[in-house]
XYZ file of C-alpha atoms in Angstrom:
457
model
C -3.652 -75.558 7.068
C -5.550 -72.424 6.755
C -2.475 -71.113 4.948
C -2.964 -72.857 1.896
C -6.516 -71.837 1.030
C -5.521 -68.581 1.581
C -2.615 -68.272 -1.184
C -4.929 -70.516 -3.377
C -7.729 -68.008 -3.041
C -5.268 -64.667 -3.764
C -3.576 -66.231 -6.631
C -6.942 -67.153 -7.812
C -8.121 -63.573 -7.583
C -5.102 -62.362 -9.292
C -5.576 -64.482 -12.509
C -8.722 -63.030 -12.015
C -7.462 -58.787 -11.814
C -5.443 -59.686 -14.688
C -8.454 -61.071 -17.063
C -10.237 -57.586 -16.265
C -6.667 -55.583 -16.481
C -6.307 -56.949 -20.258
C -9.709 -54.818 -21.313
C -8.871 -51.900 -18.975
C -5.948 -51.508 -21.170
C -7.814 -52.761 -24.289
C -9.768 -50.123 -24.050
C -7.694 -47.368 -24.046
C -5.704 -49.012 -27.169
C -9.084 -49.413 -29.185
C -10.425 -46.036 -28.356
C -7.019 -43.928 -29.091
C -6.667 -45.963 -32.275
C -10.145 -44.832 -33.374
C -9.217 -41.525 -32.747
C -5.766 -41.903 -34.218
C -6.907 -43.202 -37.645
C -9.962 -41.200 -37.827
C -7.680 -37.727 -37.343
C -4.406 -38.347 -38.559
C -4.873 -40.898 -41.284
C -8.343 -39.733 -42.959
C -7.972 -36.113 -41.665
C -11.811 -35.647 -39.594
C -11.168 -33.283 -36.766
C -13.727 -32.047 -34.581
C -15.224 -35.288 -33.164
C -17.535 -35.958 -30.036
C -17.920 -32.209 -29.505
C -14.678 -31.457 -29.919
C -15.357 -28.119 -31.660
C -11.990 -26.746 -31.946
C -8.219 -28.099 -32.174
C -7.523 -27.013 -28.575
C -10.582 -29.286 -27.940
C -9.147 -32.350 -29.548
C -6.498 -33.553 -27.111
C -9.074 -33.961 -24.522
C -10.503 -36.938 -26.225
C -7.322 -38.527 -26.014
C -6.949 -37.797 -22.585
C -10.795 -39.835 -21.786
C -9.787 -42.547 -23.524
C -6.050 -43.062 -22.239
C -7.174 -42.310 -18.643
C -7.955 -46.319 -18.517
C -4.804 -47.023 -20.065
C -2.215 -44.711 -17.810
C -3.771 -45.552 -14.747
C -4.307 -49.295 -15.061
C -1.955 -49.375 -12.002
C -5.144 -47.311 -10.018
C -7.810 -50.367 -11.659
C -5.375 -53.168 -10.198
C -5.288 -51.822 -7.026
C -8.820 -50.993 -6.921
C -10.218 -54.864 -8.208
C -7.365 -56.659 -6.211
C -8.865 -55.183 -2.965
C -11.984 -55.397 -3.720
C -11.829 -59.141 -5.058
C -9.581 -60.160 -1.560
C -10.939 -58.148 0.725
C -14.519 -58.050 -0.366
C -16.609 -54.879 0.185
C -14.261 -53.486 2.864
C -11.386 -53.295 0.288
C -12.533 -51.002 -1.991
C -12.278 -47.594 -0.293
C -8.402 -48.174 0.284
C -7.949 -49.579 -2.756
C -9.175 -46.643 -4.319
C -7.737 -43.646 -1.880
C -4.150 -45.471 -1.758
C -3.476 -45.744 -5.559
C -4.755 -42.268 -6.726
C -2.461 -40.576 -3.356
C 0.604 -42.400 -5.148
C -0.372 -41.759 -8.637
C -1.176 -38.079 -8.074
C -0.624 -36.481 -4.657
C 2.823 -38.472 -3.808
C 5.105 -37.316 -6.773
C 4.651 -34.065 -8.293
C 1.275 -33.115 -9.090
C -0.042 -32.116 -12.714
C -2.916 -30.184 -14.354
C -5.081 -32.390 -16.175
C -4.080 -31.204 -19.286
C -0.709 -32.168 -18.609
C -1.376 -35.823 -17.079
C -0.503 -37.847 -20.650
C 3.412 -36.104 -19.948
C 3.089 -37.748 -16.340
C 1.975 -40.803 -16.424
C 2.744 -44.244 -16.658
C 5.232 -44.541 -19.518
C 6.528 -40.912 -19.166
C 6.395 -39.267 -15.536
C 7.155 -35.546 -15.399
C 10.697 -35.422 -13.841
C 10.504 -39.073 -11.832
C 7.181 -37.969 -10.704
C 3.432 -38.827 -10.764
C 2.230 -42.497 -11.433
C 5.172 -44.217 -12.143
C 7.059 -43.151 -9.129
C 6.738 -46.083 -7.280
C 6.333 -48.836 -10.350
C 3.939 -51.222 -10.915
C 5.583 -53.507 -8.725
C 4.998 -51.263 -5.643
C 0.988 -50.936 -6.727
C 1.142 -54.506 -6.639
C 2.628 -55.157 -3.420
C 0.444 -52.136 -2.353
C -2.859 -54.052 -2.969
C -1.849 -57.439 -1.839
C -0.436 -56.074 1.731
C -3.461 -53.851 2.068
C -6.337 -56.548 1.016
C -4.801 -59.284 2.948
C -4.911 -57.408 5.907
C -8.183 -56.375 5.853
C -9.383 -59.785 5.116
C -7.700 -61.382 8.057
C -8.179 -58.952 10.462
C -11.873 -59.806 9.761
C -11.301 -63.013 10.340
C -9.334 -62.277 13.693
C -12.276 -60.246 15.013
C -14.561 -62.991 14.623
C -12.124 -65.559 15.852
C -11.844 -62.987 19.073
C -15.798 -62.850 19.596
C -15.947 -66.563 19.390
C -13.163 -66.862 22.038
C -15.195 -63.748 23.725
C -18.343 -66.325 24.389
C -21.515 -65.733 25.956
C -20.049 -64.877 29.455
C -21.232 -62.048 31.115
C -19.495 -59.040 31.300
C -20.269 -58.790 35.324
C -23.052 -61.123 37.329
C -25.415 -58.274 38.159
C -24.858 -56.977 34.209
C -27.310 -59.017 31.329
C -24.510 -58.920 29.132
C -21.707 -61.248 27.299
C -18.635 -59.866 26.285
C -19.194 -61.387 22.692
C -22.854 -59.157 22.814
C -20.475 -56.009 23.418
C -18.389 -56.878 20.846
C -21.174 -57.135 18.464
C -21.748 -53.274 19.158
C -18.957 -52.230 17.986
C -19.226 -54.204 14.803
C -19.751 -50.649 12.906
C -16.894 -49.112 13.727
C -14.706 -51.640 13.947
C -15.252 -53.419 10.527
C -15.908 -50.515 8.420
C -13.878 -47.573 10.624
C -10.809 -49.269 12.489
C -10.165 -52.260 10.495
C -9.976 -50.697 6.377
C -8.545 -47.563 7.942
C -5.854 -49.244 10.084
C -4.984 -51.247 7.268
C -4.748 -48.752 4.627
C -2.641 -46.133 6.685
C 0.434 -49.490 7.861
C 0.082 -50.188 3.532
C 1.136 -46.433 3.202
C 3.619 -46.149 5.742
C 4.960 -49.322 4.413
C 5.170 -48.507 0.739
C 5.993 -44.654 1.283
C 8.991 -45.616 3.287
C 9.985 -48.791 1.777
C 9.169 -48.138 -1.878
C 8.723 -44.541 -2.913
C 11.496 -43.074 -0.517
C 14.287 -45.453 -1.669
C 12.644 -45.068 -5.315
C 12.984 -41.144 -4.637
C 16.747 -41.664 -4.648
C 17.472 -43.149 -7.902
C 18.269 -40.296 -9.874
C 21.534 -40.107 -8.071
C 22.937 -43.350 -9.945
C 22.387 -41.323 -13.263
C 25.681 -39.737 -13.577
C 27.619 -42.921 -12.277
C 25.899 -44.699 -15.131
C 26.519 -41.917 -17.529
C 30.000 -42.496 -16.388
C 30.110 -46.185 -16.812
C 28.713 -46.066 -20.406
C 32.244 -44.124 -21.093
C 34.354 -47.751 -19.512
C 32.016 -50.269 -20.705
C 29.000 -49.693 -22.746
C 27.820 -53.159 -22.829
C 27.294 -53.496 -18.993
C 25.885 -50.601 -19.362
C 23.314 -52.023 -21.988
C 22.722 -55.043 -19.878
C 22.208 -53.449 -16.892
C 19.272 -51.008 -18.331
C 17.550 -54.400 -19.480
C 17.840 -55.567 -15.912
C 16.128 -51.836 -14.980
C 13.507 -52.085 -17.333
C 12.589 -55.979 -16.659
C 12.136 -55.264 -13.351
C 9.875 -52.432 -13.045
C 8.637 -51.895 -16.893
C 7.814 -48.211 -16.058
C 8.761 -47.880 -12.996
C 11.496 -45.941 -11.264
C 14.341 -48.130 -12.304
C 13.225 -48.278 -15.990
C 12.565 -44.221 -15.698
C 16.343 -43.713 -14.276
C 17.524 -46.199 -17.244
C 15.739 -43.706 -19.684
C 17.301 -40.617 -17.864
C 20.572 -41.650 -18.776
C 19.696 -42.423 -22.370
C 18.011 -38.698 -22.625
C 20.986 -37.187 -21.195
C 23.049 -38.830 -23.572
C 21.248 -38.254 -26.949
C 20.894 -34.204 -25.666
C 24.430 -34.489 -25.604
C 24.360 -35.323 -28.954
C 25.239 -39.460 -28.550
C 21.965 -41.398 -29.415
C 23.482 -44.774 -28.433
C 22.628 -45.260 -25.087
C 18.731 -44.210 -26.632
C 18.901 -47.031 -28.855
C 20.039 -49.527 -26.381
C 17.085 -48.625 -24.398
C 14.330 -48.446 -26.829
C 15.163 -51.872 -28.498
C 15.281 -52.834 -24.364
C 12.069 -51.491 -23.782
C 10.404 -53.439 -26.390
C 11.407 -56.391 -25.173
C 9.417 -56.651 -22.592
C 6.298 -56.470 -24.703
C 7.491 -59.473 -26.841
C 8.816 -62.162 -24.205
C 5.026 -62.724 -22.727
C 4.550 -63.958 -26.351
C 7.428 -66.457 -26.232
C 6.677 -68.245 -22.969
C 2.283 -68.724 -24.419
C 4.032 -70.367 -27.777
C 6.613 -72.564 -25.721
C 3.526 -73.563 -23.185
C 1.447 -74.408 -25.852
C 4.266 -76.142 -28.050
C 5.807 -78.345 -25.297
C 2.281 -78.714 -23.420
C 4.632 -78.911 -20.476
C 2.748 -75.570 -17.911
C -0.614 -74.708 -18.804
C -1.527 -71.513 -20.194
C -5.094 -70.569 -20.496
C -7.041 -67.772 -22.816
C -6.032 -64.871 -20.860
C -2.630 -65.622 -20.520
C -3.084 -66.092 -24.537
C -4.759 -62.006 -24.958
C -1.958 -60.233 -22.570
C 0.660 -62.157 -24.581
C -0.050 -61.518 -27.710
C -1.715 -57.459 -27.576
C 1.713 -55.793 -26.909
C 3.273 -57.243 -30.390
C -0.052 -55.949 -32.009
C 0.398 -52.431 -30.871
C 3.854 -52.773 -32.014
C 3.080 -52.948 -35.550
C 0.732 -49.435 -34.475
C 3.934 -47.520 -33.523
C 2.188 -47.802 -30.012
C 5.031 -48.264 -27.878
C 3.952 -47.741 -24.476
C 1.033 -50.344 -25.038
C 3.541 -52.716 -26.474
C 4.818 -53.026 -23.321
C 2.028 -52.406 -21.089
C 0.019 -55.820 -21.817
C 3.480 -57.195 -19.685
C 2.449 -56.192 -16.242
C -0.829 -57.895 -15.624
C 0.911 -60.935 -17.354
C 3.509 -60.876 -14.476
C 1.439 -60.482 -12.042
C -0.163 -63.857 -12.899
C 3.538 -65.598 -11.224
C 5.775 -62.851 -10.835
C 8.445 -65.325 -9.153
C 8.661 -66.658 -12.780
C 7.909 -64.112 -15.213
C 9.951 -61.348 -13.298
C 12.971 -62.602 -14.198
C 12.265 -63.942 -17.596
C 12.050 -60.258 -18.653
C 14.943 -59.018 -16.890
C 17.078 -61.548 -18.719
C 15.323 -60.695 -22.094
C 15.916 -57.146 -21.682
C 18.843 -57.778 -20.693
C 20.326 -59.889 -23.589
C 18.647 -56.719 -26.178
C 20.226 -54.562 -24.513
C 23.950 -55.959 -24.259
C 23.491 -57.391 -27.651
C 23.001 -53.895 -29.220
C 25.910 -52.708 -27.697
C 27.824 -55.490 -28.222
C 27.284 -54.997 -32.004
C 27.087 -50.968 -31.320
C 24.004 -50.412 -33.431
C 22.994 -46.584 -33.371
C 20.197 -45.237 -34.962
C 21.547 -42.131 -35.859
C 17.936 -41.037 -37.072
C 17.684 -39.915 -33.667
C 19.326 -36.871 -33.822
C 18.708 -36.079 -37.537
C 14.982 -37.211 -38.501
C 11.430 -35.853 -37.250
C 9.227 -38.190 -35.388
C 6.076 -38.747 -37.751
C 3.022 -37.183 -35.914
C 5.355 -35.152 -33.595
C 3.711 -31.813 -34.872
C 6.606 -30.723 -36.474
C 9.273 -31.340 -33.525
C 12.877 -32.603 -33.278
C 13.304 -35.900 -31.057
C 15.859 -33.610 -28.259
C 12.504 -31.477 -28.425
C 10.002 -33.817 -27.574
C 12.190 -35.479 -24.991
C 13.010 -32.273 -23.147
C 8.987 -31.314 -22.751
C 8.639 -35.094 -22.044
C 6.526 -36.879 -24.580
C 8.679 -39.578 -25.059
C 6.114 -41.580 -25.914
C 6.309 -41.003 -29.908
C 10.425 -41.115 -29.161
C 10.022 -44.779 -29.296
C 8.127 -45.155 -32.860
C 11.587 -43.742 -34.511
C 14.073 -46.574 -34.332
C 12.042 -48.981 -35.368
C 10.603 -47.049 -38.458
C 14.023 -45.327 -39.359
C 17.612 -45.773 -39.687
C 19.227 -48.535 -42.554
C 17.472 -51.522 -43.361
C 21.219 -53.287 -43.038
C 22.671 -51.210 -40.350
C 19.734 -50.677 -37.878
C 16.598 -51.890 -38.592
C 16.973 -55.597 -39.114
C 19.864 -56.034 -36.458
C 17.975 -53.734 -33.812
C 14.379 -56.163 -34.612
C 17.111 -59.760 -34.284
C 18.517 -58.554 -31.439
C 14.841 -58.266 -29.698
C 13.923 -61.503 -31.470
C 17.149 -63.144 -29.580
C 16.119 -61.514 -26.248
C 12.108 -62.152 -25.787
C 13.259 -65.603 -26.672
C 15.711 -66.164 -24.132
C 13.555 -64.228 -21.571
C 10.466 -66.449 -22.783
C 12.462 -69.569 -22.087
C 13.491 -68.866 -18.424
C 10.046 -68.023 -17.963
C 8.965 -70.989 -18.605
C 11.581 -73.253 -16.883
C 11.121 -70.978 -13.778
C 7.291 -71.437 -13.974
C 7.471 -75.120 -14.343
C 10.003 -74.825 -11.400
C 6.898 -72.893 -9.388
C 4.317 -75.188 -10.520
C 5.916 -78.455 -9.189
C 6.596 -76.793 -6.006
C 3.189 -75.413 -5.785
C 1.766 -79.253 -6.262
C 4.072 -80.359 -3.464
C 2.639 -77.740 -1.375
C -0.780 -77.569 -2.028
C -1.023 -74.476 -3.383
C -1.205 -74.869 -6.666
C -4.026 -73.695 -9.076
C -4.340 -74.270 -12.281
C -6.332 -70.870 -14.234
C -8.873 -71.094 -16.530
C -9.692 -67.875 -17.328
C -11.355 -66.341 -20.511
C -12.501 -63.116 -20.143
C -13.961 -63.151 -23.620
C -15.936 -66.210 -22.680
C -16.963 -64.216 -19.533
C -17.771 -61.112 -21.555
C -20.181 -63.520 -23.617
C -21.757 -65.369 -21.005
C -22.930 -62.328 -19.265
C -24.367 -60.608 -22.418
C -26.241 -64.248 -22.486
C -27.280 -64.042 -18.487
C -28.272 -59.765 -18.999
C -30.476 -61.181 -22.497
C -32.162 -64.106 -20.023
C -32.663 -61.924 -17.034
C -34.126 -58.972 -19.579
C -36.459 -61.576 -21.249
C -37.515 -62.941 -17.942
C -38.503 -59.421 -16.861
C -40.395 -58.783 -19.766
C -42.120 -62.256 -19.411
């Protein structure tokens, strides 16, 4: 019985990390767009005190910090909305140790090479995947929160009986002295330090061993370059930008440096697929009325095909993680079989945008794509095969074959989500969300205008 609540409660709270996730990352996309416009489309340098040109990277780096380390803010809120108060030192000391300390640490200046979308040689944040941040603050905040519940079931089963006749003391009154240490020493520590044995040994270790399967897939790609294809949309789908996608990518690199930009294609139009299924599940909800969606589901769906038409590739994709995390049972494999279909599909039809090896990157500074992938900013690598190549030849049959896959991954999403939500409402578990984080945003400029005129009053 007390089961239920629980999982009621947590998914709650997750609807609720993912409302807040959507303008963690929406800032960093506003901000860096500013920026972006403002310095490379009408030319004003030296902003905010940025005095020099060696100065103006820096702004960059503020703004995207929200962005590249939205896996840090999940882990962070999801404690601290589960576990309360006791939550939030572990759920800030655990994510920044795996973002930073567990792969290979950077300078700051080099932490937009390392992070998220494009870690420095398998390391920094994305070595473990957004997946394993996830797991990472559910494990951690659900064991704080019931092993504060199991200390107060233990002083209730403790009762008022005295320690020893001669002593004026209950064993539940010597329990209550060690409240301190126990609730804000033992309990958050405890927990936090099983969550990192857990996901150093379970995630990042086996995650650490990846790069081995990049020369059997290298290999493969020589016998059969549509598995190869499909199985780099099963990579991406599951992790996004984690250490299956990044092993996907190594292959493609290693490939176009060898002077074969297929296996780069496959994977970019792959990529983007991810960022473009959310929106196909929202539109089917709302067109068959059959699973709800509510207004956040309706602002993570539909930001990553905005910052598509921005050549912002990483964001196009980002918007996807929060959006699984809502029911990751469901969405999870929606975008694996999306990514998938893109990616088999493009080899099938063995589109290559040769643009790859011959063309410049626009607002690479002047260098070739093998250049920019081998100090790894792959980031602008993805803006080129979507803005270059034959209309005919590349372009339109690169942007169908996505079309074909974020609809396919959009509709087993939401057969596999109706699929949860009748078994949830045989269960007991099932909660319907009704978020709006803009509504929430508005209602508490409303409540800090009220409480403002009430002081003044």
């Amino acid at each position: 019985m007390l089961l239920k609540p629980l999982i009621r409660d947590t998914r709650k709270q997750i609807n609720r990390t993912s409302g807040i996730l959507f303008l963690v990352l929406l800032f960093g996309a506003l901000g860096a767009g500013f920026f972006f416009v403002v310095q490379n489309i009408l030319g004003v340098q030296g902003m905010l005190g940025a005095l020099n040109a060696a100065n103006e990277p820096i702004l960059w780096f503020i703004l995207f910090w929200a962005t590249d380390f939205f896996m840090v803010a999940m882990v962070a809120l999801l404690c601290y909305f589960i576990a309360g108060w006791p939550g939030v030192a572990p759920g800030l000391a655990l994510p920044i140790y795996f973002a930073h300390f567990a792969g290979t640490p950077v300078a700051a200046s080099e932490v937009y090479h390392a992070y998220f979308a494009a870690p420095l040689h398998h390391g920094g944040g994305a070595n473990i995947g957004w997946l394993g941040y996830f797991f990472m603050a559910l494990l951690c905040a659900l064991l704080i929160k019931l092993l504060f519940a199991g200390w107060h079931a233990l002083k209730l089963k403790a009762g008022d009986k005295h320690i020893h006749r001669k002593l004026k003391l209950s064993w539940h009154q010597l329990l209550d002295q060690v409240d301190l240490i126990v609730l804000v020493l033992i309990i958050p520590v405890a927990s936090a330090a099983f969550t990192w044995l857990v996901i150093h040994y379970g995630v990042q270790h086996p995650a650490s061993l990846l790069p081995a399967l990049v020369e059997p897939l290298l290999n493969l790609s020589g016998v059969s370059v549509v598995l190869v294809g499909i199985l780099f949309g099963l990579m991406i789908g599951l992790d996004i930008v984690g250490p299956l996608s990044m092993t996907a990518f190594a292959v493609a690199t290693t490939a176009f440096l060898q002077g074969d930009a297929q296996l780069l294609t496959i994977y970019g139009a792959a990529f983007v697929t991810i960022g473009w299924s959310p929106l196909a599940i929202f539109l089917l909800s709302k067109l068959t009325k059959r699973v709800h969606a509510d207004n956040d589901e309706l602002n993570l769906a539909i930001s990553g095909p905005i910052n598509a038409f921005f050549e912002n590739m990483k964001l196009t994709v980002a918007f996807a993680a929060p959006f699984a995390m809502r029911n990751p049972l469901a969405i999870i494999p929606g975008l694996m079989t999306g990514s998938a279909i893109t990616g088999g599909l493009v080899a099938l039809f063995g589109i290559v945008n040769q643009s790859y090896l011959t063309d410049y990157p626009r607002f690479g500074g002047g260098l070739s794509m093998a250049e920019l992938l081998q100090r790894g900013d792959f980031y602008l690598s993805f803006t080129l095969p979507f803005r270059s190549g034959g209309w005919l030849d590349t372009r339109i049959p690169l942007a169908l074959c996505i079309l074909a896959g974020a609809i396919a991954g959009g509709a087993v999403m939401f057969f596999l989500r109706r699929a949860c939500v009748r078994g949830q409402k045989k269960r007991g578990t099932y909660l319907e969300a009704n978020g709006d984080i803009v509504l929430d945003m508005r209602n508490l400029a409303k409540e800090r205008f009220e409480a403002l005129r009430g002081a003044k009053s």
